[in-house]
mmCIF file of C-alpha atoms in Angstrom:
data_model
loop_
_atom_site.group_PDB
_atom_site.id
_atom_site.type_symbol
_atom_site.label_atom_id
_atom_site.label_comp_id
_atom_site.label_asym_id
_atom_site.label_seq_id
_atom_site.Cartn_x
_atom_site.Cartn_y
_atom_site.Cartn_z
ATOM 1 C CA PRO A 565 -3.839 -22.143 -4.625
ATOM 2 C CA VAL A 566 -3.640 -18.892 -2.673
ATOM 3 C CA ALA A 567 -5.609 -20.358 0.241
ATOM 4 C CA LYS A 568 -2.957 -23.033 0.697
ATOM 5 C CA LEU A 569 -0.364 -20.326 1.315
ATOM 6 C CA GLY A 570 -2.586 -18.507 3.773
ATOM 7 C CA PRO A 571 -4.083 -15.055 4.086
ATOM 8 C CA ILE A 572 -0.694 -13.333 4.310
ATOM 9 C CA VAL A 573 -0.344 -13.621 0.524
ATOM 10 C CA LEU A 574 -3.703 -11.921 0.037
ATOM 11 C CA ILE A 575 -3.062 -9.207 2.636
ATOM 12 C CA CYS A 576 0.429 -8.363 1.414
ATOM 13 C CA GLY A 577 -0.770 -8.652 -2.179
ATOM 14 C CA ALA A 578 -3.461 -6.080 -1.392
ATOM 15 C CA ILE A 579 -0.841 -3.779 0.163
ATOM 16 C CA VAL A 580 1.260 -3.995 -2.992
ATOM 17 C CA LEU A 581 -1.853 -3.573 -5.159
ATOM 18 C CA ILE A 582 -2.823 -0.315 -3.461
ATOM 19 C CA ALA A 583 0.750 0.982 -3.626
ATOM 20 C CA PHE A 584 1.047 0.240 -7.332
ATOM 21 C CA MET A 585 -2.428 1.602 -8.081
ATOM 22 C CA THR A 586 -1.535 4.861 -6.382
ATOM 23 C CA GLU A 587 1.755 5.057 -8.252
ATOM 24 C CA ALA A 588 -0.057 4.455 -11.551
ATOM 25 C CA THR A 589 -2.492 7.319 -10.926
ATOM 26 C CA VAL A 590 0.345 9.829 -10.906
ATOM 27 C CA GLU A 591 2.158 8.264 -13.851
ATOM 28 C CA THR A 592 -0.939 8.367 -16.032
ATOM 29 C CA TRP A 593 -3.028 11.283 -14.760
ATOM 30 C CA SER A 594 -0.776 13.895 -13.135
ATOM 31 C CA ALA A 595 0.064 15.749 -16.349
ATOM 32 C CA LEU A 596 -3.612 16.000 -17.232
ATOM 33 C CA HIS A 597 -4.427 17.215 -13.718
ATOM 34 C CA ILE A 598 -1.835 19.970 -13.975
ATOM 35 C CA GLU A 599 -2.891 20.970 -17.479
ATOM 36 C CA ARG A 600 -6.681 20.727 -17.268
ATOM 37 C CA THR A 601 -7.481 21.272 -13.612
ATOM 38 C CA LEU A 602 -4.747 23.791 -12.808
ATOM 39 C CA GLY A 603 -4.354 25.450 -16.230
ATOM 40 C CA GLY A 604 -0.712 24.491 -16.770
ATOM 41 C CA ASN A 605 0.952 24.105 -20.140
ATOM 42 C CA PRO A 606 2.236 20.733 -21.440
ATOM 43 C CA ALA A 607 5.780 21.374 -20.159
ATOM 44 C CA GLU A 608 4.402 22.061 -16.677
ATOM 45 C CA GLY A 609 2.238 18.951 -16.953
ATOM 46 C CA ALA A 610 5.262 16.812 -17.758
ATOM 47 C CA LEU A 611 6.807 17.732 -14.412
ATOM 48 C CA GLY A 612 4.089 15.828 -12.512
ATOM 49 C CA PRO A 613 5.302 12.341 -13.468
ATOM 50 C CA ALA A 614 8.892 13.594 -13.237
ATOM 51 C CA MET A 615 8.384 14.624 -9.611
ATOM 52 C CA LEU A 616 6.966 11.200 -8.855
ATOM 53 C CA GLY A 617 9.932 9.485 -10.497
ATOM 54 C CA LEU A 618 12.525 11.584 -8.695
ATOM 55 C CA THR A 619 11.022 11.182 -5.262
ATOM 56 C CA MET A 620 10.304 7.493 -5.785
ATOM 57 C CA ALA A 621 13.957 6.897 -6.660
ATOM 58 C CA PHE A 622 15.025 8.748 -3.533
ATOM 59 C CA GLY A 623 12.410 6.913 -1.468
ATOM 60 C CA ARG A 624 13.363 3.466 -2.734
ATOM 61 C CA PHE A 625 17.057 4.024 -2.045
ATOM 62 C CA GLY A 626 16.473 5.786 1.274
ATOM 63 C CA GLY A 627 13.684 3.438 2.289
ATOM 64 C CA GLN A 628 16.060 0.516 2.331
ATOM 65 C CA ALA A 629 18.327 2.314 4.801
ATOM 66 C CA ILE A 630 15.376 3.397 6.925
ATOM 67 C CA SER A 631 13.930 -0.133 7.026
ATOM 68 C CA GLU A 632 17.217 -1.363 8.483
ATOM 69 C CA ARG A 633 16.760 0.967 11.459
ATOM 70 C CA PHE A 634 13.007 0.629 12.018
ATOM 71 C CA SER A 635 10.524 -2.210 11.767
ATOM 72 C CA ASP A 636 8.788 -2.844 8.463
ATOM 73 C CA ILE A 637 5.435 -2.073 10.082
ATOM 74 C CA THR A 638 6.638 1.307 11.372
ATOM 75 C CA VAL A 639 8.047 2.206 7.946
ATOM 76 C CA LEU A 640 4.813 1.134 6.234
ATOM 77 C CA ILE A 641 2.664 3.219 8.578
ATOM 78 C CA CYS A 642 4.827 6.314 8.127
ATOM 79 C CA ALA A 643 4.992 5.820 4.360
ATOM 80 C CA THR A 644 1.218 5.426 4.185
ATOM 81 C CA VAL A 645 0.634 8.679 6.057
ATOM 82 C CA ILE A 646 3.156 10.497 3.840
ATOM 83 C CA ALA A 647 1.536 9.096 0.682
ATOM 84 C CA ALA A 648 -1.962 10.063 1.869
ATOM 85 C CA ILE A 649 -0.801 13.606 2.628
ATOM 86 C CA GLY A 650 0.758 13.831 -0.832
ATOM 87 C CA CYS A 651 -2.347 12.519 -2.542
ATOM 88 C CA THR A 652 -4.483 15.044 -0.674
ATOM 89 C CA LEU A 653 -2.098 17.883 -1.534
ATOM 90 C CA ALA A 654 -2.241 16.930 -5.204
ATOM 91 C CA ALA A 655 -6.030 16.774 -5.116
ATOM 92 C CA LEU A 656 -6.484 20.135 -3.408
ATOM 93 C CA ALA A 657 -3.580 21.968 -5.060
ATOM 94 C CA PRO A 658 -4.432 25.544 -6.021
ATOM 95 C CA THR A 659 -1.414 25.779 -8.349
ATOM 96 C CA ALA A 660 0.872 23.485 -10.308
ATOM 97 C CA MET A 661 3.641 24.068 -7.750
ATOM 98 C CA TRP A 662 1.468 22.655 -4.965
ATOM 99 C CA ALA A 663 0.535 19.725 -7.186
ATOM 100 C CA TYR A 664 4.258 19.009 -7.677
ATOM 101 C CA VAL A 665 4.728 19.051 -3.913
ATOM 102 C CA GLY A 666 1.783 16.668 -3.599
ATOM 103 C CA PHE A 667 3.020 14.283 -6.287
ATOM 104 C CA GLY A 668 6.526 14.362 -4.856
ATOM 105 C CA THR A 669 5.295 13.695 -1.331
ATOM 106 C CA MET A 670 3.080 10.899 -2.588
ATOM 107 C CA GLY A 671 6.009 9.364 -4.456
ATOM 108 C CA LEU A 672 8.240 9.543 -1.417
ATOM 109 C CA GLY A 673 5.699 7.670 0.674
ATOM 110 C CA ILE A 674 4.394 5.176 -1.851
ATOM 111 C CA SER A 675 7.862 4.190 -3.066
ATOM 112 C CA VAL A 676 8.640 1.935 -0.108
ATOM 113 C CA ILE A 677 5.245 0.305 0.371
ATOM 114 C CA GLY A 678 5.286 -2.133 -2.551
ATOM 115 C CA PRO A 679 8.801 -3.495 -1.985
ATOM 116 C CA ILE A 680 8.272 -3.898 1.761
ATOM 117 C CA GLY A 681 4.901 -5.551 1.136
ATOM 118 C CA LEU A 682 6.544 -8.142 -1.094
ATOM 119 C CA GLY A 683 9.359 -8.604 1.395
ATOM 120 C CA LEU A 684 6.886 -9.295 4.177
ATOM 121 C CA VAL A 685 5.366 -12.146 2.208
ATOM 122 C CA GLY A 686 8.767 -13.811 2.152
ATOM 123 C CA LYS A 687 9.176 -13.368 5.894
ATOM 124 C CA PHE A 688 5.864 -14.965 6.799
ATOM 125 C CA VAL A 689 5.915 -18.135 4.704
ATOM 126 C CA THR A 690 8.162 -21.161 4.862
ATOM 127 C CA PRO A 691 11.237 -21.220 2.629
ATOM 128 C CA SER A 692 9.634 -23.854 0.409
ATOM 129 C CA GLN A 693 6.605 -21.582 -0.164
ATOM 130 C CA ARG A 694 8.547 -18.336 -0.574
ATOM 131 C CA SER A 695 8.864 -18.216 -4.377
ATOM 132 C CA ALA A 696 5.236 -19.169 -4.995
ATOM 133 C CA ALA A 697 3.945 -16.788 -2.328
ATOM 134 C CA ILE A 698 5.938 -13.819 -3.610
ATOM 135 C CA ALA A 699 4.895 -14.616 -7.194
ATOM 136 C CA LYS A 700 1.205 -14.684 -6.234
ATOM 137 C CA ALA A 701 1.457 -11.465 -4.197
ATOM 138 C CA SER A 702 3.293 -9.871 -7.134
ATOM 139 C CA ILE A 703 0.539 -10.813 -9.559
ATOM 140 C CA ILE A 704 -2.034 -9.273 -7.236
ATOM 141 C CA GLY A 705 0.093 -6.143 -6.782
ATOM 142 C CA PHE A 706 1.148 -5.566 -10.370
ATOM 143 C CA SER A 707 -2.455 -5.731 -11.540
ATOM 144 C CA GLY A 708 -2.743 -2.290 -9.941
ATOM 145 C CA PHE A 709 -0.838 -0.793 -12.863
ATOM 146 C CA PHE A 710 -3.574 -2.032 -15.193
ATOM 147 C CA VAL A 711 -6.718 -1.216 -13.227
ATOM 148 C CA ALA A 712 -5.788 2.125 -11.639
ATOM 149 C CA PRO A 713 -5.768 4.258 -14.814
ATOM 150 C CA ALA A 714 -9.239 3.000 -15.747
ATOM 151 C CA ILE A 715 -10.591 3.567 -12.240
ATOM 152 C CA MET A 716 -9.056 7.042 -12.152
ATOM 153 C CA GLY A 717 -10.558 7.809 -15.562
ATOM 154 C CA GLY A 718 -14.001 6.624 -14.525
ATOM 155 C CA ILE A 719 -14.005 8.698 -11.346
ATOM 156 C CA SER A 720 -12.654 11.779 -13.112
ATOM 157 C CA GLU A 721 -15.252 11.455 -15.866
ATOM 158 C CA ALA A 722 -18.063 11.158 -13.322
ATOM 159 C CA PHE A 723 -16.703 13.963 -11.125
ATOM 160 C CA ASP A 724 -13.263 15.452 -11.790
ATOM 161 C CA LEU A 725 -9.587 14.761 -11.169
ATOM 162 C CA ARG A 726 -9.612 16.396 -7.741
ATOM 163 C CA VAL A 727 -12.287 13.970 -6.560
ATOM 164 C CA ALA A 728 -10.432 11.086 -8.177
ATOM 165 C CA TYR A 729 -7.229 11.915 -6.284
ATOM 166 C CA LEU A 730 -9.209 12.273 -3.056
ATOM 167 C CA CYS A 731 -10.677 8.813 -3.673
ATOM 168 C CA PHE A 732 -7.129 7.509 -3.954
ATOM 169 C CA THR A 733 -6.297 9.209 -0.664
ATOM 170 C CA GLY A 734 -9.018 7.038 0.839
ATOM 171 C CA LEU A 735 -7.600 3.984 -0.898
ATOM 172 C CA VAL A 736 -4.132 4.728 0.501
ATOM 173 C CA LEU A 737 -5.613 5.022 3.982
ATOM 174 C CA LEU A 738 -7.072 1.522 3.554
ATOM 175 C CA LEU A 739 -3.480 0.369 3.851
ATOM 176 C CA LEU A 740 -3.524 1.087 7.585
ATOM 177 C CA PRO A 741 -5.860 -1.783 8.568
ATOM 178 C CA LEU A 742 -3.988 -4.113 6.198
ATOM 179 C CA ILE A 743 -0.682 -3.125 7.789
ATOM 180 C CA TRP A 744 -2.241 -3.679 11.224
ATOM 181 C CA MET A 745 -3.266 -7.210 10.175
ATOM 182 C CA VAL A 746 0.276 -7.979 9.032
ATOM 183 C CA GLY A 747 1.698 -6.465 12.214
ATOM 184 C CA ARG A 748 -0.451 -8.749 14.348
ATOM 185 C CA ARG A 749 1.103 -11.747 12.628
ATOM 186 C CA GLY A 750 4.647 -10.595 13.387
#
């Protein structure tokens, strides 16, 4: 059971969950945001997920190098702030170009949060618990890819996509107290 492994599995699982939920919002809703909210054509809409993919690749490769120079907690805090700025830019974008900047910025920040969150689980449990702990945190985290599109759709139906992205800005900022809890353990 998760309780046997301690709260670190739940906390780090929640960090990964929020990261993957945020990533899923851009993968599934950015094209629609560009097309419907900002009046772009389908080709312009397709660049939203592409920007996320490009910057996430850069962030994942570069994030590894950065995490060797700085603590995981410092990298997570910086990445969270970058992701929140990107999410806000995407939400408030007056044009497709600004939305691309927002999605790209969000991707750059969010790209390192999930992998570091899973890595932290492994650091805080005993070697005999490591595989089970990482597996449980992964299950929590990867569920974000399934629930985020539905949540985003519900919020956008009730309000609009701008409000939905702003709600995800708030969700990203919820990472800060979770990161603080992990930092206190280290």
